[in-house]
Coordinates of C-alpha atoms and ligand atoms in Angstrom, one line a residue:
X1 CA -37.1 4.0 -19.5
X2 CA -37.8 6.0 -16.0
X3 CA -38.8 2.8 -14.5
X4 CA -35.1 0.7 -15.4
X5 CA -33.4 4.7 -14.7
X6 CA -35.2 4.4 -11.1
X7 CA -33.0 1.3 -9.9
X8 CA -30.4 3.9 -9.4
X9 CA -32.8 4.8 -6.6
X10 CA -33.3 1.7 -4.4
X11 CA -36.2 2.2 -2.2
X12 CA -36.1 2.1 1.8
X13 CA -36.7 -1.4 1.9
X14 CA -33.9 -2.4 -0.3
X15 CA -31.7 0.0 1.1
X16 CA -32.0 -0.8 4.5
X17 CA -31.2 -4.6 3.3
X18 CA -28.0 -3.7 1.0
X19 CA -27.0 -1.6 3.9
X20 CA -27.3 -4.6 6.3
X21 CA -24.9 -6.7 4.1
X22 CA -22.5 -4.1 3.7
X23 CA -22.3 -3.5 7.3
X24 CA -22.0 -7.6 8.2
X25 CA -19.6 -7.7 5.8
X26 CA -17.6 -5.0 7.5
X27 CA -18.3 -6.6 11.1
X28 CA -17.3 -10.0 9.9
X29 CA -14.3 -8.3 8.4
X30 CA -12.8 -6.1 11.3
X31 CA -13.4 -9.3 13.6
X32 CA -11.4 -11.4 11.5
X33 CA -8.5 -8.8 12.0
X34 CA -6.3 -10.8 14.6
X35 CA -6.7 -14.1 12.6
X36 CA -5.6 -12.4 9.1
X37 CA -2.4 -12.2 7.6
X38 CA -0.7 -8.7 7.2
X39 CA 0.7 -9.9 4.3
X40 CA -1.1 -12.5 1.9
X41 CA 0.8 -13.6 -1.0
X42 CA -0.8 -13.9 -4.8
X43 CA -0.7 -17.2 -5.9
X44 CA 1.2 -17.4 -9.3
X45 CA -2.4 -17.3 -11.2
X46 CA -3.8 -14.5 -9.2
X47 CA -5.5 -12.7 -12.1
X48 CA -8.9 -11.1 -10.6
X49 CA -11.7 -9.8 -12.8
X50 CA -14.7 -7.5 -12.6
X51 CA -16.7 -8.3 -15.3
X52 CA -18.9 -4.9 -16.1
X53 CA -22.3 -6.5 -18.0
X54 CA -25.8 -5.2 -19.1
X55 CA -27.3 -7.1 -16.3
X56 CA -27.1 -6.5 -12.7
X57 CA -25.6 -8.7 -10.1
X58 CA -26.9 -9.4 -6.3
X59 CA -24.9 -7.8 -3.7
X60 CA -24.5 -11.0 -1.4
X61 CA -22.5 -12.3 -4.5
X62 CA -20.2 -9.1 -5.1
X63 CA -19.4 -8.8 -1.5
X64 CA -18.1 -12.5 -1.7
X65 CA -16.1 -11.9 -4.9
X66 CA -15.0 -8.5 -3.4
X67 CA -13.5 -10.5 -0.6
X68 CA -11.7 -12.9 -3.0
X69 CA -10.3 -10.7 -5.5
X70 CA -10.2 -7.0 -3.8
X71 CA -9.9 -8.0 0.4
X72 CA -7.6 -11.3 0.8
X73 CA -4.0 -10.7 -1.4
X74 CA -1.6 -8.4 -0.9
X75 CA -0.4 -6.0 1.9
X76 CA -3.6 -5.6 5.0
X77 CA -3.5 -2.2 5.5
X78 CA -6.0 -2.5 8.0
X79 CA -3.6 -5.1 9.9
X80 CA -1.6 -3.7 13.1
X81 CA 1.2 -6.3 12.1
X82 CA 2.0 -4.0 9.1
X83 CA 5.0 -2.9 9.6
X84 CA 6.4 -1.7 6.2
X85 CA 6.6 1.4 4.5
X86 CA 4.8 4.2 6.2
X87 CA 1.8 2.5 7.5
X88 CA -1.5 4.2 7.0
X89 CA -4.7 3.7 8.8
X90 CA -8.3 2.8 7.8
X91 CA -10.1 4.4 11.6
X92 CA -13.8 3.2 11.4
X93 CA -15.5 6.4 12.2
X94 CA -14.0 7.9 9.0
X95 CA -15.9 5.2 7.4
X96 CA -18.4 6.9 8.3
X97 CA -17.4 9.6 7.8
X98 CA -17.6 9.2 4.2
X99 CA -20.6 7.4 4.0
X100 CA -22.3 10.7 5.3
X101 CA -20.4 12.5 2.7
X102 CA -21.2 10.8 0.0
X103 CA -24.5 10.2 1.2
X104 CA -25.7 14.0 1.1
X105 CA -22.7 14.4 -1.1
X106 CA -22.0 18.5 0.0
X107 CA -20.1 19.8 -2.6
X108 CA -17.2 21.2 -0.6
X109 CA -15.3 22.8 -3.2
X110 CA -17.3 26.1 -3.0
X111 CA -18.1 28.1 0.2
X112 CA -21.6 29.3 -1.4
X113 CA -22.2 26.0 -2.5
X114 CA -21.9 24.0 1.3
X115 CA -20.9 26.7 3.9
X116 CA -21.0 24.5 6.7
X117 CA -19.3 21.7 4.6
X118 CA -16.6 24.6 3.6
X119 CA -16.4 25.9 7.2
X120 CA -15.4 22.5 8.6
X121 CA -12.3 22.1 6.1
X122 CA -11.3 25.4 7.0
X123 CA -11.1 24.8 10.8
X124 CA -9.7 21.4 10.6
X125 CA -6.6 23.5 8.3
X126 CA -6.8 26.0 11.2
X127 CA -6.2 23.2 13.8
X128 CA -3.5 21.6 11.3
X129 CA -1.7 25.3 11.2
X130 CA -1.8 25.8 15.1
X131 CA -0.2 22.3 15.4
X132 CA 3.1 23.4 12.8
X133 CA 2.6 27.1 15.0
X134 CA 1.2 29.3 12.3
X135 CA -0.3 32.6 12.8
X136 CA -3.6 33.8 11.5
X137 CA -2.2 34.7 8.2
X138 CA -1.5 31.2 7.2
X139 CA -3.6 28.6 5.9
X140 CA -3.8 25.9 3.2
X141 CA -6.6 22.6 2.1
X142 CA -6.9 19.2 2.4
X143 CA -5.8 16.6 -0.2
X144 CA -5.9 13.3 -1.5
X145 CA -2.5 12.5 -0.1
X146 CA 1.3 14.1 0.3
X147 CA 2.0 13.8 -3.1
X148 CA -0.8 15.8 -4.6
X149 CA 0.3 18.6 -1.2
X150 CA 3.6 18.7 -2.1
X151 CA 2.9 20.0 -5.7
X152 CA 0.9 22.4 -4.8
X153 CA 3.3 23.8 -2.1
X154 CA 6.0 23.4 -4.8
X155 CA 3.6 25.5 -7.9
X156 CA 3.1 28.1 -4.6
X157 CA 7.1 28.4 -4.5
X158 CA 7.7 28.5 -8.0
X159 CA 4.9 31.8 -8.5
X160 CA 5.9 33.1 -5.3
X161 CA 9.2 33.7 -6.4
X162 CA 8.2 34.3 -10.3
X163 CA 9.9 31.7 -11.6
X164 CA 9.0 32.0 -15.3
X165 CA 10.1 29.9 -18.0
X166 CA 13.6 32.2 -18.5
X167 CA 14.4 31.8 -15.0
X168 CA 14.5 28.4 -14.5
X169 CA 17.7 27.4 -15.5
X170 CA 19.6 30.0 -13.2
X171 CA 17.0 29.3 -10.3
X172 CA 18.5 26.6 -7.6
X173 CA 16.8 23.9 -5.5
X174 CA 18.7 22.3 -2.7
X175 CA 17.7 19.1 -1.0
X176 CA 18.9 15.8 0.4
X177 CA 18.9 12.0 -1.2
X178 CA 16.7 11.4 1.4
X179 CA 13.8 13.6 0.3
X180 CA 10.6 11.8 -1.1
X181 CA 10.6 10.6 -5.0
X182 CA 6.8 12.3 -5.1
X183 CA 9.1 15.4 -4.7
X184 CA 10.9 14.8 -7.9
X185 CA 7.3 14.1 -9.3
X186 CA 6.1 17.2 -8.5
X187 CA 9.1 19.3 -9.7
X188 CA 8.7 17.5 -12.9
X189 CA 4.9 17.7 -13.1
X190 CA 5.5 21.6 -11.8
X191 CA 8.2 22.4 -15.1
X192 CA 11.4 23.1 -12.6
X193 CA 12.9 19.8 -13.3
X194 CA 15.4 21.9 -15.1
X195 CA 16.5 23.9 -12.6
X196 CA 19.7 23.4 -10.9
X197 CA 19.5 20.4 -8.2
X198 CA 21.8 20.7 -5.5
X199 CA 22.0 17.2 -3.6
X200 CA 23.2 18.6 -0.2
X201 CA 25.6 16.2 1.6
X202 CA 24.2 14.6 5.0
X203 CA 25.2 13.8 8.0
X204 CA 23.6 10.9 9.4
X205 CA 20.9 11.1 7.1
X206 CA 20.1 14.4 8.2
X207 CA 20.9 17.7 6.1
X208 CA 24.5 19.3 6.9
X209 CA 23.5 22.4 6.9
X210 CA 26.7 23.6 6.7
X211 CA 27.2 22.5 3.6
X212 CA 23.4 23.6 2.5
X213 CA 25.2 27.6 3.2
X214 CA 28.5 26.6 1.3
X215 CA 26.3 25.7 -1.6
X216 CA 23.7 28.4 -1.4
X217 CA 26.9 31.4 -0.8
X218 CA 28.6 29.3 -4.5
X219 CA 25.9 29.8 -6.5
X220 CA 25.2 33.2 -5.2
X221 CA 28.6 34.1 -6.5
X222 CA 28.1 32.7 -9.6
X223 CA 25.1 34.6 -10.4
X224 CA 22.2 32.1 -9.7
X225 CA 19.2 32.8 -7.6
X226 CA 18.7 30.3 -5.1
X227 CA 14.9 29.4 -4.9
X228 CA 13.8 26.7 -2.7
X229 CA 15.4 24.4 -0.2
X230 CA 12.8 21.2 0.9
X231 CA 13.5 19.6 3.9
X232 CA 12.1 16.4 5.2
X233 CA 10.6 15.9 9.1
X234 CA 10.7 12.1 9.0
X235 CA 12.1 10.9 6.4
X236 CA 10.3 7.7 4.8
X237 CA 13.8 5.9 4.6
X238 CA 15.3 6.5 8.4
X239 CA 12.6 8.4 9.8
X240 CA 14.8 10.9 11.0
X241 CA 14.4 15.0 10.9
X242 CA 16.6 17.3 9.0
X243 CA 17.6 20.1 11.2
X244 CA 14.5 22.7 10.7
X245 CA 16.0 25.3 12.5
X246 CA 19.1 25.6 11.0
X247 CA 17.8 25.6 8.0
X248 CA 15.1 28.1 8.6
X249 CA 18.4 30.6 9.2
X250 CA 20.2 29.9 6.3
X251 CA 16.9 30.2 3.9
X252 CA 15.3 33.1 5.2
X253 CA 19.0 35.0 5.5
X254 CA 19.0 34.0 1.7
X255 CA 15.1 34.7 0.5
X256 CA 14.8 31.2 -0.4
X257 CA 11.5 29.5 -0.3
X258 CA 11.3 27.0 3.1
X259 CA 9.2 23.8 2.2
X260 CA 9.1 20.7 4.8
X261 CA 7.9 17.4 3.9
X262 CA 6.6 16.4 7.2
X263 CA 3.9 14.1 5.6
X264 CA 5.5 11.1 7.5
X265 CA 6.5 12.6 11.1
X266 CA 4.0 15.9 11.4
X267 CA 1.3 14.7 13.6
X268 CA 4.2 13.6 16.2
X269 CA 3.8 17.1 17.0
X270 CA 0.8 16.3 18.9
X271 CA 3.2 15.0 21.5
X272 CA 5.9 16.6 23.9
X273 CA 8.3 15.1 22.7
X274 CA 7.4 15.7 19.0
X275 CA 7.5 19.5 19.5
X276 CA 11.1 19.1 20.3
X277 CA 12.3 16.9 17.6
X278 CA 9.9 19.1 14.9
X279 CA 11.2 23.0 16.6
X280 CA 11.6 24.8 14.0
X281 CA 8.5 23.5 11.8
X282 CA 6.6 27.0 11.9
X283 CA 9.3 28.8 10.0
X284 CA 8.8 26.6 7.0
X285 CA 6.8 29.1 3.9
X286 CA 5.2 25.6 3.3
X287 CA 4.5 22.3 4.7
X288 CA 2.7 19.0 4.3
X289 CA 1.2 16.6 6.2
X290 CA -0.7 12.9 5.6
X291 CA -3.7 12.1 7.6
X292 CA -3.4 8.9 6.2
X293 CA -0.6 8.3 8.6
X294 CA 0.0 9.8 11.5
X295 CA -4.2 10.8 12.1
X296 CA -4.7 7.1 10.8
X297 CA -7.8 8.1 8.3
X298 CA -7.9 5.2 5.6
X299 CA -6.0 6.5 2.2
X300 CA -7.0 9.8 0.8
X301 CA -6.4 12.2 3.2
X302 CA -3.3 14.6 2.8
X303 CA -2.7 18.6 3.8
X304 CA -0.7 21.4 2.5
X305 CA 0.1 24.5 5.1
X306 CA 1.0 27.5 3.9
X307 CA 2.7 30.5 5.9
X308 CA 0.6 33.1 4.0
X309 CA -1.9 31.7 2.5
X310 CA -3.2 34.9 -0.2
X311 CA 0.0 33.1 -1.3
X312 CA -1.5 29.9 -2.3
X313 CA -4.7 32.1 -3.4
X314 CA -3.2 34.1 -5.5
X315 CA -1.3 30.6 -7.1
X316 CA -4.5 28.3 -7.2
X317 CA -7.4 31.0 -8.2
X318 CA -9.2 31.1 -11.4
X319 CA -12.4 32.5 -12.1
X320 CA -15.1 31.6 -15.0
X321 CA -18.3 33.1 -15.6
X322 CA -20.4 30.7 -14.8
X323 CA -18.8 30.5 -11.5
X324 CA -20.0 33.8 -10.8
X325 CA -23.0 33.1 -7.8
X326 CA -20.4 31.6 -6.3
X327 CA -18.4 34.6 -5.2
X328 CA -18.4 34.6 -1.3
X329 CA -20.2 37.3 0.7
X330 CA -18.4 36.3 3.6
X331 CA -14.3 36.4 4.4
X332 CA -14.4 32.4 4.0
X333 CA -12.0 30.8 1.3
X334 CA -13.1 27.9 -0.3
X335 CA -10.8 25.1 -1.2
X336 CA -11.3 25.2 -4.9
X337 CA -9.0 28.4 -4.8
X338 CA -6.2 27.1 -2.7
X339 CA -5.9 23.5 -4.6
X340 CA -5.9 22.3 -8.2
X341 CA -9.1 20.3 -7.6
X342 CA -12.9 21.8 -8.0
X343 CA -15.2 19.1 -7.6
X344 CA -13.6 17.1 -4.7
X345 CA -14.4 14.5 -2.4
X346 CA -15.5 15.7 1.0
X347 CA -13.1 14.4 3.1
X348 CA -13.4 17.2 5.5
X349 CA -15.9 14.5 7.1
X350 CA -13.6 12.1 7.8
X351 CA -11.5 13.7 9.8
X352 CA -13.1 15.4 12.0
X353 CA -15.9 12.9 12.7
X354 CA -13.4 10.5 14.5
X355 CA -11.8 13.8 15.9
X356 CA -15.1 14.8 17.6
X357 CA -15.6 11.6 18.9
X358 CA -12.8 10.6 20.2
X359 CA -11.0 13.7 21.4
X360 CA -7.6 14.3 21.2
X361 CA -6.5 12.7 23.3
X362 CA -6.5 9.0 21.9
X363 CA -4.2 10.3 19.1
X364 CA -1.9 11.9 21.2
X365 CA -1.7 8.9 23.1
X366 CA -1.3 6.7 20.0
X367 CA 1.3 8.6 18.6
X368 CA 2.9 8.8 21.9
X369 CA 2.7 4.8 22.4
X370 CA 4.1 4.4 18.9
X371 CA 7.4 6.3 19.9
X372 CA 8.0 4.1 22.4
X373 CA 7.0 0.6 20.5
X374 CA 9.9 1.8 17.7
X375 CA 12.5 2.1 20.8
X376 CA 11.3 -0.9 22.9
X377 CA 11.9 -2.9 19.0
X378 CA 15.4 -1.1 18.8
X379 CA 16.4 -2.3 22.2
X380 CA 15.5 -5.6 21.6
X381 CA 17.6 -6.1 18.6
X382 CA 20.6 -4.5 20.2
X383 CA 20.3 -7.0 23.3
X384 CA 20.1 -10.0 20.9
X385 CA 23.4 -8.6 19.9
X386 CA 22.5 -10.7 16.0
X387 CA 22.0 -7.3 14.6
X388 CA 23.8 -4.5 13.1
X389 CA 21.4 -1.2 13.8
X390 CA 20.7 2.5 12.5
X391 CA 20.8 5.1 15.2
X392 CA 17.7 4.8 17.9
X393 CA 14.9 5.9 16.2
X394 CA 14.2 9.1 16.2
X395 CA 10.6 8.7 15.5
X396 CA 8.5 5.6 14.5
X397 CA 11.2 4.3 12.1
X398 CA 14.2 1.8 12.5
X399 CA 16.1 -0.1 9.9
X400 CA 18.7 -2.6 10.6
X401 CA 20.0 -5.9 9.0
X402 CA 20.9 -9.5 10.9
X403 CA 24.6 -10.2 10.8
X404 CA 25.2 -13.9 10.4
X405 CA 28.1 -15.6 11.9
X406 CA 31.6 -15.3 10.6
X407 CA 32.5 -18.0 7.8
X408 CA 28.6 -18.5 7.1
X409 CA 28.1 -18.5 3.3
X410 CA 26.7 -15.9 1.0
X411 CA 26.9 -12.0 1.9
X412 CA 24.8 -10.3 4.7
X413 CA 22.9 -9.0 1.5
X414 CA 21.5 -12.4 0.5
X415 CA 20.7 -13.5 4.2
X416 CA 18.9 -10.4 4.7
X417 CA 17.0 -10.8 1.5
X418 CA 16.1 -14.1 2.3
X419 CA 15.2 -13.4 6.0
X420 CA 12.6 -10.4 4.4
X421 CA 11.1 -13.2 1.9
X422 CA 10.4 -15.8 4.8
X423 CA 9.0 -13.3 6.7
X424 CA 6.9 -12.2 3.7
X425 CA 5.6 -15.6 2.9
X426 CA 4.8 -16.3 6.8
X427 CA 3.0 -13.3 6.7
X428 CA 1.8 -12.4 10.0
X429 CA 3.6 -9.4 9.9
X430 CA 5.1 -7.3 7.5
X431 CA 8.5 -5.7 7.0
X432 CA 9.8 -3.7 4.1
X433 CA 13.2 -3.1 2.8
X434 CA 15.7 -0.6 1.9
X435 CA 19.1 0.0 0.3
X436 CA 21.2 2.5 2.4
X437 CA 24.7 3.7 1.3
X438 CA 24.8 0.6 -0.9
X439 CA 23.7 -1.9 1.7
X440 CA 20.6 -3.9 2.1
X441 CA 18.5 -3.6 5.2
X442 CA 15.1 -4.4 6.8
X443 CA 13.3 -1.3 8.1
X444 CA 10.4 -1.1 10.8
X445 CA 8.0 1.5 10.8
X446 CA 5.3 1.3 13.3
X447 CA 2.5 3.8 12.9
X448 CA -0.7 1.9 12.2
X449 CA -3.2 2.7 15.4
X450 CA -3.6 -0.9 15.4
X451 CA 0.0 -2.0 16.3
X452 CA 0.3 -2.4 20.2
X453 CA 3.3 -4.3 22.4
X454 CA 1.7 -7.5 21.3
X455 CA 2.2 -6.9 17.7
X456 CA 5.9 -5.6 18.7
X457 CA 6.7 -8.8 20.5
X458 CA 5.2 -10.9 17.8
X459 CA 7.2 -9.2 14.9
X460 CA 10.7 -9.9 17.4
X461 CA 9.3 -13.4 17.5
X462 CA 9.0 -14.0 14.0
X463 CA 12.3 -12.1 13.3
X464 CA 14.3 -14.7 15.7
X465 CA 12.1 -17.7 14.2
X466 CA 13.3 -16.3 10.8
X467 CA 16.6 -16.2 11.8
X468 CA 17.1 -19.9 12.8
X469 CA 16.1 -20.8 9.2
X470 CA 18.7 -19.1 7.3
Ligands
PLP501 C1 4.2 9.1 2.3 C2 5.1 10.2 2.1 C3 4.9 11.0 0.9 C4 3.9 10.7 -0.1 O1 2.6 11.0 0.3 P1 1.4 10.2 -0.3 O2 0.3 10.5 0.7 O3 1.8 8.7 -0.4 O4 1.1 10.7 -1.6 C5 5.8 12.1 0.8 N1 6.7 12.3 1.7 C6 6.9 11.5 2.8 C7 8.0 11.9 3.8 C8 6.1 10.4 3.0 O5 6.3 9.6 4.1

């Protein structure tokens, strides 16, 4: 029995082998980059397995089948021709990262448990919060993404302001069409679904705020207690900012809880120009932000800020008995009481790893070159003069749709569906779609640290290519 329960344990010698494989395998991968699609599509009978048997399996022949069935269809994340959605990243030092985390596996859900595992966390949020413009008294924790951050900032609104059961049908909630659906998620998952939704009119995408005070001064006569108003900075859609100060004014004139979704365009702030377009951030109660995009870790990696974070303590802490060694002797909080999670991954580790290493300064300079890419793509497709375009971006994000010439058969719908299917099944780069105000268009979003002018050009290329073949 000990001696089959002791291959769990590979020895030295085997490890440093496996490890060798793994790491080719990387190599081999990440070299390939520039040869791969962005976008490899399934053939019809594209049905993988992973058979799970009694008997074990060399690791030369699961890396192969790994690379079939996990590494070769679908959307390359990894790719700098993705251009779709909100790109994420996939930064090999996080790799890392996590292999030393899982390695010594620090249990960084507990202060007494990994202090220095703990400690890291908590400077990485104190770096986070000086980037919205906290002060001391905020906080918040890492998460696995913006979804699971925006429920806990939600739950942190909803106790903040008591909402109990009774309330919730006089309690309001304002926000725009163009908030996140993982928003909705969370109300639901959060019991304030049934509160009364206010879908605040926009202009140009963006929140009217004047409309946002009409609507909060309505119910107010009518008896209802405004709650929370959520705000996007970057919207996933246009990529555009609601106006964060003017919002700020009408919630805190009206105690109403301040949340910003800036999951999508928060780490712009790292640049000058960011820190314009986001003034205004530092007023939110709560905000969230995605690692995953704009700091380029590989999927996993989210953050909710909080203004006042005994807040979010007093909204996320339980205590059990046989919790009770772990009761801090220092003025350190520990994530388990700020998040729903206890055990957790440590990903702590991969972020600051590649932000030790590097600096700074090659983010802010991404970031910053990423900006520009989304304009220099804009300006090209106004000079072709084939398009009909959004407003410059006002981050990383474009969307626009090609026009075709008058008397050309079928609706600018259809051609623009077809052009985003022949660029899918070309596949060297990757666009997504959208419907806005009932119409269909193509969007861009560049934010992968891998997308440079070449990958620019080379999506304007394929567009025109495209184009000719409708
Ligand atoms: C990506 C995104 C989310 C969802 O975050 P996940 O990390 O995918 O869970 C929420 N809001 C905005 C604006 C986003 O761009």
């Amino acid at each position: 029995m000990e001696q089959l329960a002791r291959e769990l344990d590979p020895s030295h010698e085997q490890r440093k082998q496996m490890a060798s494989q793994v790491m080719a395998y990387a190599e081999d991968y990440l070299n390939s980059l520039p040869n791969r699609l962005t976008y490899d599509h399934p053939p019809e009978n594209f049905a993988p397995e992973f058979p799970i048997e009694e008997q074990p399996v060399d690791l030369r022949e699961i890396l192969e089948m790994l690379h079939e069935q996990v590494n070769s269809k679908g959307i390359n994340p990894a790719s700098g021709g993705h251009l779709g959605y909100i790109p994420g990243g996939g930064l090999v030092p996080s790799a890392w990262g996590d292999f030393l985390a899982d390695i010594t596996n620090r249990y960084s859900g507990i202060y007494f448990a990994s202090p220095g595992g703990v400690r890291m966390e908590n400077t990485l949020v104190r770096w986070l919060c000086q980037l919205i413009g906290y002060d001391e008294k905020s906080g918040g924790t890492l998460t696995s993404g913006g979804s699971l951050a925006n429920l806990t900032a939600i739950v942190n609104a909803r106790d903040a302001h008591q909402i109990k059961a009774a309330d919730i049908s006089k309690s309001v909630i304002y926000y725009t069409a163009q908030i996140h659906h993982c928003a909705h998620k969370a109300l639901h998952i959060a019991g304030l679904s049934e509160c009364q939704i206010r879908e605040v009119p926009m202009i140009d995408f963006r929140m009217n705020v004047e409309q946002l005070a009409k609507l909060v001064n309505n119910d107010l006569q009518k008896g209802l207690k405004p709650f929370m108003v959520m705000a996007s900075a970057g919207t996933t859609e246009a990529g555009v900012v609601d106006p964060l100060e003017d919002i700020a004014d009408v919630a805190l004139e009206n105690n109403i809880w301040y949340h910003i979704d800036a999951a999508y365009g928060g780490f712009f702030l790292l640049t000058d120009y960011g820190k314009k377009v986001l003034k205004g951030i530092e007023k939110a109660d709560s905000v969230i932000i995605d690692p995953h995009k704009g700091m380029f870790l590989p999927y996993g990696s989210g953050a909710v800020l909080v203004k006042d974070q005994l807040k979010l303590y007093h909204s996320q802490h339980y205590f059990a008995n046989y919790m009770q060694d772990a009761i801090p002797a220092v003025d350190e909080m520990s994530p388990a009481d700020l998040s729903p999670e206890l055990s957790r991954h440590f990903r702590g580790m991969r972020m600051w790893l590649p932000l030790r290493l590097f600096g700074v300064g090659p983010f802010r300079a991404a970031l910053e070159e990423k900006l520009w890419l989304a304009r220099y793509f804009y300006e090209r497709l106004v000079e072709t003069g084939l398009f009909e375009v959004g407003p410059s971006p006002e981050l990383s994000v474009t969307f626009f749709r090609y026009v075709p010439p008058e008397g050309s058969e079928g609706s600018i719908d259809e051609f623009n569906q077809r052009l985003v299917e022949l660029i899918k099944s070309d596949g060297r780069v990757f666009f997504s779609s959208t419907t806005l105000n009932g119409k269909f268009y193509l969007r861009l979003a560049v934010l992968n640290f891998r997308t440079h002018l070449e990958q620019i050009d080379l999506a304007m290329k394929i567009l025109l290519e495209k184009i000719e073949l409708l």
